[in-house]
Short mmCIF file of C-alpha atoms and ligand atoms in Angstrom, two decimals:
data_model
loop_
_atom_site.label_atom_id
_atom_site.label_comp_id
_atom_site.label_asym_id
_atom_site.label_seq_id
_atom_site.Cartn_x
_atom_site.Cartn_y
_atom_site.Cartn_z
CA MET A 1 83.84 116.16 100.70
CA LYS A 2 81.30 115.43 98.60
CA VAL A 3 81.11 111.10 98.70
CA LEU A 4 78.74 109.61 96.04
CA LEU A 5 77.43 106.24 97.37
CA VAL A 6 75.10 104.00 95.12
CA GLY A 7 72.85 100.83 96.77
CA ALA A 8 68.97 101.34 98.70
CA GLY A 9 69.55 98.21 101.10
CA ALA A 10 70.51 97.89 104.88
CA ARG A 11 73.96 97.33 103.98
CA GLU A 12 73.88 100.76 102.22
CA HIS A 13 71.79 102.92 105.14
CA ALA A 14 74.76 101.95 107.38
CA LEU A 15 77.71 102.50 104.71
CA ALA A 16 75.78 106.24 104.78
CA GLN A 17 75.25 105.92 108.79
CA SER A 18 79.48 104.97 108.46
CA LEU A 19 80.09 107.79 106.11
CA ARG A 20 78.18 110.59 107.32
CA ARG A 21 80.11 110.43 110.99
CA ASN A 22 83.02 112.27 109.27
CA PRO A 23 81.26 115.83 109.81
CA LEU A 24 82.82 116.94 106.46
CA VAL A 25 81.22 114.39 104.57
CA GLU A 26 78.60 115.37 102.56
CA LEU A 27 76.63 112.64 101.11
CA HIS A 28 74.70 112.19 97.85
CA ALA A 29 73.19 108.94 96.90
CA ALA A 30 71.48 106.66 94.28
CA MET A 31 69.35 104.31 94.91
CA PRO A 32 67.10 101.75 93.23
CA HIS A 33 64.25 102.86 95.45
CA ALA A 34 64.03 105.72 98.15
CA ASN A 35 65.03 104.00 101.54
CA PRO A 36 64.49 106.60 104.16
CA GLY A 37 67.38 105.61 105.80
CA ILE A 38 69.63 106.93 103.75
CA LYS A 39 67.57 109.84 102.89
CA ALA A 40 68.00 110.89 105.86
CA TYR A 41 72.16 111.11 105.50
CA ALA A 42 72.27 112.96 101.84
CA LYS A 43 71.70 115.56 100.62
CA SER A 44 70.49 115.00 97.35
CA SER A 45 69.64 111.78 95.89
CA ILE A 46 67.93 110.30 92.51
CA ILE A 47 66.07 107.00 91.83
CA ALA A 48 68.30 104.72 89.38
CA SER A 49 68.63 100.87 88.51
CA ALA A 50 71.98 99.75 90.37
CA ASP A 51 73.21 98.64 86.40
CA ASP A 52 72.03 101.90 85.13
CA ILE A 53 75.41 103.13 84.53
CA GLY A 54 74.25 105.95 82.58
CA ALA A 55 72.39 107.30 85.19
CA ILE A 56 74.75 106.97 87.86
CA SER A 57 77.01 108.80 85.48
CA LEU A 58 75.05 111.73 84.62
CA TYR A 59 74.57 112.29 88.26
CA ALA A 60 78.13 111.51 89.25
CA LYS A 61 78.83 114.06 86.97
CA SER A 62 76.78 117.40 88.45
CA ILE A 63 77.49 116.78 91.44
CA ARG A 64 81.46 115.82 90.96
CA PRO A 65 82.37 113.82 94.37
CA VAL A 66 85.54 113.62 95.32
CA LEU A 67 84.48 109.77 95.84
CA ALA A 68 81.97 106.65 95.42
CA VAL A 69 80.70 103.92 97.24
CA PHE A 70 79.42 101.26 95.91
CA GLY A 71 77.07 99.02 98.16
CA PRO A 72 75.65 95.66 96.04
CA GLU A 73 77.67 93.94 93.33
CA THR A 74 75.33 94.66 90.41
CA PRO A 75 76.74 98.15 89.21
CA LEU A 76 80.79 96.21 89.71
CA VAL A 77 80.24 93.62 87.60
CA ALA A 78 78.49 95.82 84.60
CA GLY A 79 81.42 98.23 85.13
CA ALA A 80 80.19 101.33 86.86
CA VAL A 81 83.30 101.83 88.59
CA ASP A 82 85.36 102.12 84.96
CA VAL A 83 83.28 104.53 83.97
CA LEU A 84 83.58 106.80 87.19
CA GLU A 85 87.52 106.48 87.61
CA GLU A 86 87.60 107.58 83.45
CA GLN A 87 85.54 110.79 85.20
CA GLY A 88 88.51 111.12 87.16
CA ILE A 89 86.11 109.90 90.54
CA PRO A 90 88.09 107.33 93.01
CA CYS A 91 85.87 104.70 94.09
CA PHE A 92 86.14 102.19 96.46
CA GLY A 93 84.81 98.87 94.42
CA PRO A 94 86.97 97.07 91.78
CA ARG A 95 86.46 97.73 88.30
CA LYS A 96 84.52 95.60 86.06
CA ALA A 97 87.31 93.09 85.29
CA LEU A 98 87.80 92.49 89.31
CA ALA A 99 84.34 92.49 89.84
CA ARG A 100 84.23 89.04 87.63
CA LEU A 101 85.55 87.33 90.99
CA GLU A 102 82.11 87.05 91.88
CA GLY A 103 80.46 87.52 88.74
CA SER A 104 81.56 84.41 87.82
CA LYS A 105 82.39 81.62 89.56
CA SER A 106 84.77 79.73 86.83
CA PHE A 107 86.45 83.13 87.00
CA CYS A 108 87.42 82.42 90.14
CA ARG A 109 87.91 78.90 90.57
CA GLY A 110 90.14 78.75 87.74
CA LEU A 111 92.22 81.79 88.89
CA LEU A 112 92.75 80.07 92.26
CA ALA A 113 93.66 77.24 90.07
CA LYS A 114 96.23 78.39 87.73
CA HIS A 115 97.81 80.69 90.60
CA GLY A 116 98.30 77.94 92.64
CA ILE A 117 96.11 79.07 95.87
CA THR A 118 94.63 76.36 97.88
CA GLY A 119 90.84 76.59 99.01
CA ASN A 120 89.45 75.32 95.91
CA PRO A 121 87.43 72.26 96.25
CA ARG A 122 87.73 69.65 93.50
CA PHE A 123 85.98 71.51 90.47
CA ARG A 124 85.71 71.43 86.68
CA SER A 125 83.55 73.90 84.55
CA PHE A 126 81.13 72.87 82.10
CA ALA A 127 79.91 75.19 79.01
CA THR A 128 78.71 72.38 76.93
CA PRO A 129 77.32 68.68 78.32
CA ASP A 130 80.54 66.83 76.67
CA GLY A 131 81.98 64.84 79.99
CA LEU A 132 80.30 66.46 82.64
CA GLU A 133 77.95 63.21 83.42
CA ASP A 134 81.34 61.30 84.05
CA TYR A 135 82.49 63.68 85.94
CA LEU A 136 79.43 64.18 88.60
CA GLU A 137 79.92 59.95 89.23
CA LEU A 138 83.39 60.69 89.84
CA LEU A 139 82.10 63.04 92.57
CA GLY A 140 79.22 61.60 93.96
CA PRO A 141 78.17 64.15 96.77
CA CYS A 142 78.43 67.40 94.78
CA VAL A 143 76.98 71.18 93.89
CA VAL A 144 76.13 72.42 91.20
CA LYS A 145 76.61 76.24 90.35
CA ALA A 146 75.90 78.62 87.47
CA ASP A 147 78.71 80.33 86.36
CA GLY A 148 77.28 84.30 86.27
CA LEU A 149 75.31 86.31 89.37
CA ALA A 150 72.32 84.52 90.06
CA GLY A 151 70.86 86.69 92.96
CA GLY A 152 71.97 83.48 95.40
CA LYS A 153 69.16 80.74 93.37
CA GLY A 154 71.86 79.51 90.87
CA VAL A 155 73.11 76.82 93.25
CA ARG A 156 72.26 73.51 93.99
CA VAL A 157 73.49 71.28 96.74
CA TRP A 158 73.66 67.68 97.70
CA GLY A 159 71.28 66.36 99.89
CA ASP A 160 69.51 69.73 99.69
CA HIS A 161 68.65 69.87 96.45
CA LEU A 162 70.16 67.42 94.30
CA HIS A 163 70.28 63.57 95.55
CA SER A 164 70.98 61.91 93.00
CA THR A 165 73.69 61.92 90.36
CA ALA A 166 70.61 62.44 87.53
CA ASP A 167 69.41 65.20 90.15
CA ALA A 168 72.79 66.85 89.67
CA LEU A 169 72.93 66.58 85.33
CA LYS A 170 69.53 67.28 84.70
CA PHE A 171 69.69 70.96 86.91
CA ALA A 172 73.80 70.93 85.19
CA ARG A 173 72.45 70.59 81.89
CA SER A 174 69.46 72.66 81.79
CA VAL A 175 71.99 76.27 83.25
CA ILE A 176 73.68 75.04 80.07
CA ALA A 177 70.95 74.88 77.99
CA GLY A 178 70.08 78.54 79.34
CA GLY A 179 73.18 79.95 77.80
CA SER A 180 75.02 79.93 80.73
CA ALA A 181 78.27 77.89 82.03
CA VAL A 182 78.45 75.35 85.15
CA VAL A 183 80.95 74.83 87.51
CA VAL A 184 80.43 71.64 89.33
CA GLU A 185 82.87 70.78 92.47
CA GLU A 186 82.91 68.59 95.22
CA LYS A 187 80.67 68.93 98.32
CA LEU A 188 82.58 69.90 101.39
CA GLU A 189 81.36 69.68 105.03
CA GLY A 190 81.52 72.26 107.67
CA GLU A 191 80.86 75.38 109.14
CA GLU A 192 80.89 78.18 107.08
CA PHE A 193 82.52 82.06 108.02
CA SER A 194 82.39 85.28 105.87
CA LEU A 195 85.59 86.79 106.69
CA MET A 196 85.62 91.05 104.49
CA SER A 197 88.85 92.19 103.91
CA ILE A 198 89.22 95.74 102.49
CA SER A 199 92.11 95.79 100.16
CA ASP A 200 93.93 98.71 98.20
CA GLY A 201 95.63 96.32 95.92
CA LYS A 202 98.55 96.34 98.32
CA THR A 203 97.24 96.08 102.02
CA LEU A 204 94.93 93.17 103.07
CA VAL A 205 93.48 94.28 106.19
CA ASP A 206 90.61 91.78 107.87
CA CYS A 207 87.01 92.94 108.99
CA PRO A 208 85.78 90.73 112.38
CA ALA A 209 84.37 87.56 110.88
CA VAL A 210 81.23 87.23 110.53
CA GLN A 211 78.66 84.10 110.63
CA ASP A 212 75.50 85.10 108.15
CA HIS A 213 72.06 82.46 107.87
CA LYS A 214 70.52 81.71 105.19
CA ARG A 215 67.96 79.65 105.67
CA ALA A 216 64.75 81.42 106.13
CA PHE A 217 63.78 79.16 109.12
CA GLU A 218 64.71 78.89 112.72
CA GLY A 219 67.01 75.38 112.93
CA ASP A 220 68.83 76.17 109.61
CA ALA A 221 64.73 75.44 108.21
CA GLY A 222 64.29 76.45 104.99
CA PRO A 223 64.94 77.66 101.43
CA ASN A 224 67.84 80.34 101.11
CA THR A 225 67.63 83.91 100.90
CA GLY A 226 70.04 86.63 101.33
CA GLY A 227 70.26 86.36 105.25
CA MET A 228 68.11 86.20 107.86
CA GLY A 229 71.11 87.48 110.72
CA ALA A 230 74.70 87.79 111.66
CA TYR A 231 76.95 87.51 114.59
CA SER A 232 81.00 88.11 115.93
CA MET A 233 82.05 87.93 118.27
CA PRO A 234 84.73 90.49 120.80
CA ASP A 235 87.82 88.70 119.94
CA HIS A 236 86.80 89.17 115.87
CA SER A 237 87.12 85.34 116.24
CA LEU A 238 84.13 82.51 115.74
CA PRO A 239 83.81 79.99 118.23
CA PHE A 240 84.04 77.09 115.90
CA LEU A 241 87.46 78.11 114.43
CA ASN A 242 90.74 77.02 115.69
CA SER A 243 93.76 79.31 115.64
CA HIS A 244 94.93 78.69 112.17
CA ASP A 245 91.24 79.30 110.39
CA LEU A 246 91.79 83.08 110.13
CA LYS A 247 95.00 83.31 109.33
CA ALA A 248 94.40 80.79 106.17
CA ALA A 249 91.66 82.48 105.04
CA HIS A 250 93.01 85.75 104.94
CA ALA A 251 96.16 84.17 103.44
CA ILE A 252 94.16 82.52 101.04
CA THR A 253 92.33 86.33 99.84
CA GLU A 254 95.44 88.34 99.93
CA LYS A 255 96.48 85.96 97.47
CA VAL A 256 94.38 86.27 95.92
CA MET A 257 94.38 90.28 95.62
CA LYS A 258 97.70 89.81 94.29
CA ALA A 259 96.73 87.17 91.40
CA LEU A 260 93.62 89.84 90.31
CA GLU A 261 96.38 92.45 89.84
CA LYS A 262 98.50 89.91 87.71
CA GLU A 263 95.65 89.00 85.55
CA THR A 264 93.64 91.96 85.20
CA GLY A 265 96.63 94.77 85.24
CA SER A 266 94.43 96.29 88.19
CA PRO A 267 95.13 96.99 91.65
CA TYR A 268 91.81 95.39 94.01
CA LYS A 269 90.11 98.67 95.46
CA GLY A 270 87.80 98.23 97.96
CA VAL A 271 85.95 94.39 99.88
CA LEU A 272 87.27 91.30 98.84
CA TYR A 273 84.51 89.02 101.03
CA GLY A 274 85.36 85.51 101.17
CA GLY A 275 83.07 82.96 101.88
CA PHE A 276 84.60 80.37 103.43
CA MET A 277 84.01 76.85 104.94
CA ALA A 278 85.99 75.87 108.18
CA THR A 279 86.40 72.03 107.38
CA ALA A 280 88.71 69.07 109.10
CA GLN A 281 91.08 69.47 106.34
CA GLY A 282 91.35 73.23 106.67
CA VAL A 283 90.02 76.58 105.65
CA ARG A 284 88.25 75.97 102.17
CA LEU A 285 86.80 79.10 99.64
CA LEU A 286 83.18 78.75 98.78
CA GLU A 287 82.76 82.05 96.85
CA TYR A 288 83.90 85.85 96.81
CA ASN A 289 82.33 88.73 96.24
CA CYS A 290 83.08 92.19 95.24
CA ARG A 291 81.57 94.07 98.29
CA PHE A 292 80.52 93.85 101.98
CA GLY A 293 78.39 91.82 102.97
CA ASP A 294 74.95 92.20 104.02
CA PRO A 295 74.31 91.92 106.69
CA GLU A 296 77.47 91.46 107.53
CA ALA A 297 78.30 95.12 106.70
CA MET A 298 76.06 95.80 109.83
CA ASN A 299 78.31 93.70 111.75
CA ALA A 300 81.50 95.07 110.88
CA LEU A 301 80.92 98.00 110.60
CA GLY A 302 78.95 98.71 113.55
CA VAL A 303 82.08 97.95 115.76
CA MET A 304 84.23 99.44 113.03
CA GLU A 305 86.33 102.76 115.11
CA THR A 306 88.46 103.81 112.27
CA ASP A 307 86.49 106.71 109.82
CA PHE A 308 85.04 104.53 107.19
CA ALA A 309 84.83 108.01 104.74
CA TYR A 310 88.65 108.47 105.02
CA LEU A 311 89.26 104.67 104.70
CA ALA A 312 87.03 104.53 101.69
CA LEU A 313 88.96 107.27 100.28
CA ALA A 314 92.47 106.37 101.01
CA VAL A 315 91.43 102.79 99.65
CA ALA A 316 90.67 104.52 96.17
CA GLN A 317 94.22 105.40 96.42
CA GLN A 318 96.16 103.56 97.44
CA ARG A 319 96.63 104.73 101.17
CA LEU A 320 95.53 102.16 103.20
CA ALA A 321 98.51 100.90 104.96
CA GLU A 322 98.62 104.77 106.29
CA PHE A 323 95.38 103.70 108.03
CA ASP A 324 95.57 101.77 111.68
CA VAL A 325 92.29 100.23 111.14
CA LYS A 326 90.66 99.17 114.70
CA PHE A 327 87.28 97.37 115.62
CA ALA A 328 85.89 97.67 118.67
CA PRO A 329 86.07 94.19 121.04
CA LEU A 330 82.44 93.67 121.12
CA ALA A 331 80.06 91.31 119.90
CA THR A 332 77.55 92.12 117.65
CA VAL A 333 74.09 90.73 116.75
CA CYS A 334 72.10 91.67 113.20
CA ARG A 335 68.83 90.38 112.91
CA TYR A 336 66.35 91.25 109.48
CA LEU A 337 62.86 91.02 109.95
CA VAL A 338 61.52 89.83 106.56
CA PRO A 339 57.51 90.15 105.09
CA ASN A 340 55.77 86.94 105.52
CA GLY A 341 55.97 84.27 102.82
CA TYR A 342 59.76 85.72 102.03
CA PRO A 343 61.52 84.73 100.31
CA ASP A 344 59.09 82.61 97.36
CA ALA A 345 55.99 84.67 98.55
CA ALA A 346 56.42 87.70 100.13
CA GLN A 347 53.72 89.81 100.47
CA LYS A 348 54.03 94.03 99.08
CA GLY A 349 52.75 96.66 101.00
CA GLY A 350 52.43 95.21 104.36
CA GLU A 351 52.66 99.08 106.82
CA ILE A 352 55.12 98.74 109.41
CA THR A 353 55.01 100.69 112.55
CA ILE A 354 58.13 101.35 114.57
CA ASN A 355 58.24 102.88 118.63
CA PRO A 356 60.65 105.42 118.66
CA THR A 357 60.36 105.18 122.40
CA ALA A 358 60.89 101.26 122.48
CA LEU A 359 63.86 101.41 120.19
CA SER A 360 66.11 104.07 121.93
CA SER A 361 65.64 102.49 125.28
CA SER A 362 66.80 98.39 124.08
CA GLY A 363 69.73 100.04 122.67
CA ALA A 364 70.07 98.49 118.87
CA SER A 365 70.43 100.34 115.61
CA LEU A 366 67.83 100.13 113.12
CA TYR A 367 68.60 99.90 109.46
CA TYR A 368 65.99 99.79 106.34
CA ALA A 369 65.93 97.65 103.46
CA SER A 370 63.60 97.28 101.39
CA VAL A 371 60.90 99.52 102.46
CA GLU A 372 59.86 103.03 101.19
CA GLU A 373 57.66 105.60 102.64
CA ARG A 374 54.41 106.44 100.63
CA SER A 375 51.37 108.58 102.35
CA GLY A 376 53.69 109.00 105.23
CA LYS A 377 53.59 105.10 106.17
CA LEU A 378 56.23 103.24 105.77
CA LEU A 379 55.52 100.45 103.27
CA ALA A 380 57.28 97.02 102.71
CA LEU A 381 58.52 95.97 99.01
CA GLY A 382 58.68 92.55 99.03
CA SER A 383 62.12 91.37 100.08
CA ARG A 384 64.16 91.61 103.47
CA ALA A 385 62.53 95.02 104.93
CA ILE A 386 64.30 96.18 108.47
CA ALA A 387 67.79 94.81 110.00
CA VAL A 388 68.38 96.24 113.73
CA LEU A 389 71.84 95.18 115.05
CA GLY A 390 72.80 94.84 118.87
CA LYS A 391 75.77 95.23 120.02
CA GLY A 392 77.52 94.52 123.81
CA GLU A 393 80.30 93.35 125.81
CA SER A 394 78.48 89.37 125.17
CA LEU A 395 76.71 87.89 122.27
CA GLU A 396 74.03 87.18 124.88
CA GLU A 397 74.30 91.12 125.74
CA ALA A 398 74.03 91.91 121.47
CA ARG A 399 71.44 89.57 121.45
CA LYS A 400 69.26 90.60 124.18
CA LYS A 401 69.63 94.42 122.33
CA ALA A 402 68.89 93.11 119.17
CA ALA A 403 65.81 91.35 120.38
CA ALA A 404 64.65 94.31 122.03
CA GLY A 405 65.24 96.48 118.63
CA ILE A 406 63.35 93.56 116.95
CA ASN A 407 59.99 94.42 119.48
CA ALA A 408 59.89 97.97 118.57
CA VAL A 409 58.53 96.66 115.19
CA LYS A 410 54.94 95.92 114.23
CA GLY A 411 53.91 94.89 110.87
CA GLN A 412 53.43 91.64 109.41
CA LEU A 413 56.75 90.57 109.33
CA PHE A 414 59.13 87.98 110.71
CA SER A 415 62.98 87.30 111.59
CA ARG A 416 64.67 84.61 113.29
CA GLN A 417 64.96 84.47 117.22
CA ASP A 418 67.61 82.09 117.31
CA ILE A 419 70.16 83.68 115.74
CA GLY A 420 73.58 84.09 117.65
CA THR A 421 71.81 82.13 121.29
CA GLN A 422 74.00 79.72 122.76
CA ALA A 423 72.57 76.88 121.70
CA LEU A 424 72.94 77.50 117.93
CA VAL A 425 76.06 78.61 118.58
CA GLN A 426 77.23 75.37 120.23
CA LYS A 427 75.80 73.53 117.47
CA ARG A 428 78.02 75.13 115.03
CA VAL A 429 80.86 74.17 117.81
CA SER A 430 80.13 70.90 118.22
CA HIS A 431 79.48 69.62 114.22
CA MET A 432 83.03 71.81 113.97
CA ALA A 433 84.42 69.57 116.95
CA GLN A 434 82.69 66.49 115.77
CA LEU A 435 84.57 66.48 112.43
CA ARG A 436 87.52 67.39 113.60
CA LYS A 437 87.54 64.57 115.10
CA LYS A 438 86.82 62.07 112.27
P1 LIG B 501 77.60 80.08 96.40
O1 LIG B 501 76.78 81.01 95.76
O2 LIG B 501 79.16 79.70 95.77
O3 LIG B 501 78.31 80.85 98.00
O4 LIG B 501 77.00 78.66 97.41
C1 LIG B 501 75.84 79.38 97.75
C2 LIG B 501 75.81 78.27 99.84
O5 LIG B 501 75.76 77.42 99.26
C3 LIG B 501 76.72 78.08 100.13
O6 LIG B 501 76.67 79.64 101.20
C4 LIG B 501 76.94 77.16 100.43
O7 LIG B 501 76.23 76.64 101.70
C5 LIG B 501 76.52 76.01 99.93
N1 LIG B 501 77.71 75.79 98.89
C6 LIG B 501 78.33 76.07 98.09
N2 LIG B 501 79.95 75.24 98.19
C7 LIG B 501 80.05 74.24 98.06
C8 LIG B 501 80.84 73.39 98.75
N3 LIG B 501 81.78 73.29 97.60
N4 LIG B 501 80.19 72.12 99.23
C9 LIG B 501 79.42 72.72 100.05
N5 LIG B 501 78.07 73.65 99.97
C10 LIG B 501 78.81 74.40 98.99
N1 LIG B 502 74.80 87.98 103.11
C1 LIG B 502 75.53 87.14 102.04
C2 LIG B 502 75.69 88.17 101.07
O1 LIG B 502 75.95 89.94 101.28
O2 LIG B 502 76.02 87.79 99.86
#
């Protein structure tokens, strides 16, 4: 069973591991850099940037895989699935028209609004500055988002980056001047969670809910990052959610899955990852991603009991209903080690060493991200370097394992020690309880 995997992060290393658990899988990888973890699982690989559809398609022609699995959003938004499906290759990942859900924030908000799906905050999209100032004054505390993919850098939040309507106006105008539309929305108060749902266009199966930590430093301080680490619980909910929240989030995603097919004529095959916020008024949608989260993929795949290769093929062939998708009732804590200076001035080229005995006795799993082997040395390339996943019967057990795994890695790196601690989880629970009391 030849499978082509696209991407080179820790998420894709985890995908490679899950795919290779099936002994029939022969893995081939198209990677933007030579991820040593993926290479170890792959029979062959090429270096290709994630949006180089020409290179990916040529490689697919030479391999003739029975399935292509996509990690990152870039190839999906660029239309790689359309090209591979044209070649007769079933894909785990949505076509271009469907990946717009992540690729365009105004498309996403507009889809929910058009189909009467709850979950949007008050919002408006602007392609020109006409009416912008009036709307910002009406909203007060707001969030301003550049419409397209901006690698997490296109969003400005009131209180963090924006301190007045004038600030918001200035940023929104600069985005429009740069040629992009802008989405302006009401600032919501609550706790964020990621609900990744696997969709074949007909059936929708949720992964355990996960909470990511976007800020670089402990106590949620510092700049936003791709995600410094995430945890999940044995009951697959999160301690600050009530019994309605996950059902409400699932219902939103299910309606979005159906609305997307109505809009585009194609079924959504792959992951619908909703970034939600639990608020005192109920669950609200922040954004959709058209792929697994990173680090959230490690949390979810780390406890997936169902054969992922067969599952992904079933998604591509719209047979998901045949599967009883199971996740082990375990807690997970995933922590990223990132180069000093990350994200604004990350050191590049620092050597990383891993103590295999310490890693193995920690019981944690390690995933390579932005690292490469050169002359026998493991070097950091300048983005998130290594992810470590701990699993256990309790969150504390998972956290301890992850911490022991982190200690097996040495280099000019840092990580957030507070992820999965009781203190941090309690802070989230108290915050939600306080909002719900108001
Ligand atoms: P997005 O890329 O749309 O998920 O936005 C990035 C981050 O901005 C989210 O993870 C939230 O922390 C924050 N954010 C986005 N939209 C809102 C909103 N309407 N209210 C409050 N915070 C938001
Ligand atoms: N961890 C956030 C993301 O994958 O978008």
